[in-house]
Amino acid sequence: MAELETINIGIFGHIDHGKTTLLQKLSGKWTDTHSEELKRGITIKLGYADIIIYFDSKEGYNISRKGEKVRHVSFIDAPGHEMLMATMLSGAALVDAAILVIAANEGIKPQTSEHLMALKAKKVENLIVVQNKIDLVDEKTARASYDSIRKFLGKEYEKVEIIPVSAQQGINIDEVLRAICEIKVGERDLKSAPVFVIARSFDINRPGSLPKDLKGAVLGGSLKRGRLNVGDEIEIKPGRREKDDVGVKFFPIKTRIKGLFVGSENVSELTPGGSAAIETGLDMALGKADALSGNLASTVNGLPKAVSNMKLKYKLFPEVFGTGGHLKVEEIKKGETLMLSINTSVVGGNVVHITDSELEVSLKVPAIVFSEDNLGIARNVKGHWRLVGYGVVC
């Protein structure tokens, strides 16, 4: 996998439109692996699946190892359930490209609109639309659905390909693989200090493991820029959370990289693109239950200081998406509480200053941000956090 160009692709869309079924057909793997997900049938934590796409002159694009290797893909299955917008935004923060799944028999749903807005907020330009479940409708309905999707995408995504698919029946899966292989990704930044975005953290040790066999906490996520090597000393920020009588404090964590993994492959060096895992020298308890998700990792002193205040140039959407109606987005007010999606974390903050184009937010917990980072802005609408706009860090 190391010699192939690797990209992260997020799969987005409404809860029942067949995202996870599509992903299974594209990869041969279900991402619904957590017990709660299996009970509820929805993807809660970001699901991952790694594949290699091959091309053969007779078989076309395939994952059956026929022909030449063309591309290594890490799929991220973001949840379509309305209560899980924060996790969906975390997925959008990790991707190079996205697949938006829209069922031909149901059309555009509130969460479909919200997911498209999230992709715009995170400046995801590479998009493929899968018009799924075409086996459930007649030709006239399929064409009407196609036309409504084209109109829904608007001018910003007017050149996006819409592929009619039946994930359940395996129809046109090869066309989706082709479109994935045609995605052009910009040149990777290998020279800057590394920035690894942590989406998951876990303890991989089995009960009863001997002390000599114990592994350190594992970080799952994606390297956005730079390089990381086995043996590097890294720093995790904002870091370990500690609460005292005064409030909550964060302390950066230093550790050494014990192992690097891309898919199931053990590698000595990590470069940007694809999902990856870092085995650390940290106590396994520190990584349990995604305790370190939302942090960033880099070489020591490679990350800026965490901030508690930040300024954004912001833009609001015309309406609140995800509510099922046409609710106008009201202007942001001083003193209002917002939720900001920063990398793979969602942080609350109070608006302390605002103009027509800029706002200043006092964060409830410190965060690591870079100039020009794109953040999603959500506010509480009728008891639910809804995406209402996006901002760029000044």
Short mmCIF file of N, CA and C in Angstrom, two decimals, residues 10 40 52 84 110 120-121 127 161 178 186 188 206 208 234 245 247 263 309 314 373:
data_model
loop_
_atom_site.label_atom_id
_atom_site.label_comp_id
_atom_site.label_asym_id
_atom_site.label_seq_id
_atom_site.Cartn_x
_atom_site.Cartn_y
_atom_site.Cartn_z
N GLY A 10 -14.78 10.08 2.49
CA GLY A 10 -15.89 9.98 3.43
C GLY A 10 -17.17 9.62 2.71
N ARG A 40 -28.27 -0.82 16.93
CA ARG A 40 -29.08 0.25 16.36
C ARG A 40 -29.02 0.32 14.83
N ILE A 52 -7.64 -1.64 -1.84
CA ILE A 52 -6.84 -1.31 -3.02
C ILE A 52 -7.72 -1.56 -4.24
N LEU A 84 -26.09 12.89 15.53
CA LEU A 84 -24.66 12.60 15.53
C LEU A 84 -23.89 13.52 14.60
N PRO A 110 -33.57 15.95 5.01
CA PRO A 110 -32.90 17.01 5.79
C PRO A 110 -31.43 16.73 6.08
N LYS A 120 -19.29 21.56 2.32
CA LYS A 120 -18.95 22.92 1.90
C LYS A 120 -18.19 23.65 3.00
N ALA A 121 -18.66 23.48 4.25
CA ALA A 121 -18.02 24.14 5.39
C ALA A 121 -16.57 23.70 5.54
N LEU A 127 -16.15 15.57 -4.98
CA LEU A 127 -17.40 14.92 -4.57
C LEU A 127 -17.91 14.00 -5.68
N GLU A 161 -20.15 14.30 -10.71
CA GLU A 161 -20.76 13.15 -11.37
C GLU A 161 -21.81 12.51 -10.46
N ARG A 178 -14.37 3.45 -10.59
CA ARG A 178 -13.73 4.26 -11.64
C ARG A 178 -13.68 5.74 -11.24
N GLY A 186 -4.46 17.16 -4.61
CA GLY A 186 -3.35 18.10 -4.70
C GLY A 186 -2.07 17.53 -4.12
N ARG A 188 0.88 16.68 -1.81
CA ARG A 188 0.97 16.55 -0.35
C ARG A 188 2.13 17.38 0.19
N ARG A 206 -5.60 -7.78 24.61
CA ARG A 206 -6.66 -8.71 24.97
C ARG A 206 -6.57 -9.03 26.47
N GLY A 208 -6.00 -10.83 29.78
CA GLY A 208 -5.12 -11.95 30.09
C GLY A 208 -3.77 -11.91 29.40
N ILE A 234 6.87 12.10 19.94
CA ILE A 234 5.74 12.94 19.55
C ILE A 234 5.09 13.59 20.77
N ASP A 245 -10.42 22.13 41.60
CA ASP A 245 -11.42 23.06 42.14
C ASP A 245 -11.56 24.32 41.29
N GLY A 247 -10.98 24.53 37.86
CA GLY A 247 -11.55 24.24 36.55
C GLY A 247 -10.84 23.08 35.87
N GLY A 263 -3.81 0.56 7.04
CA GLY A 263 -4.61 -0.64 6.83
C GLY A 263 -4.09 -1.71 7.77
N ASN A 309 -9.21 31.59 23.18
CA ASN A 309 -9.95 32.60 22.42
C ASN A 309 -9.51 32.55 20.97
N TYR A 314 -16.53 34.54 9.26
CA TYR A 314 -17.60 33.56 9.19
C TYR A 314 -18.61 33.87 8.09
N ASP A 373 -7.62 27.49 9.06
CA ASP A 373 -8.42 26.29 9.31
C ASP A 373 -9.89 26.58 9.03
#
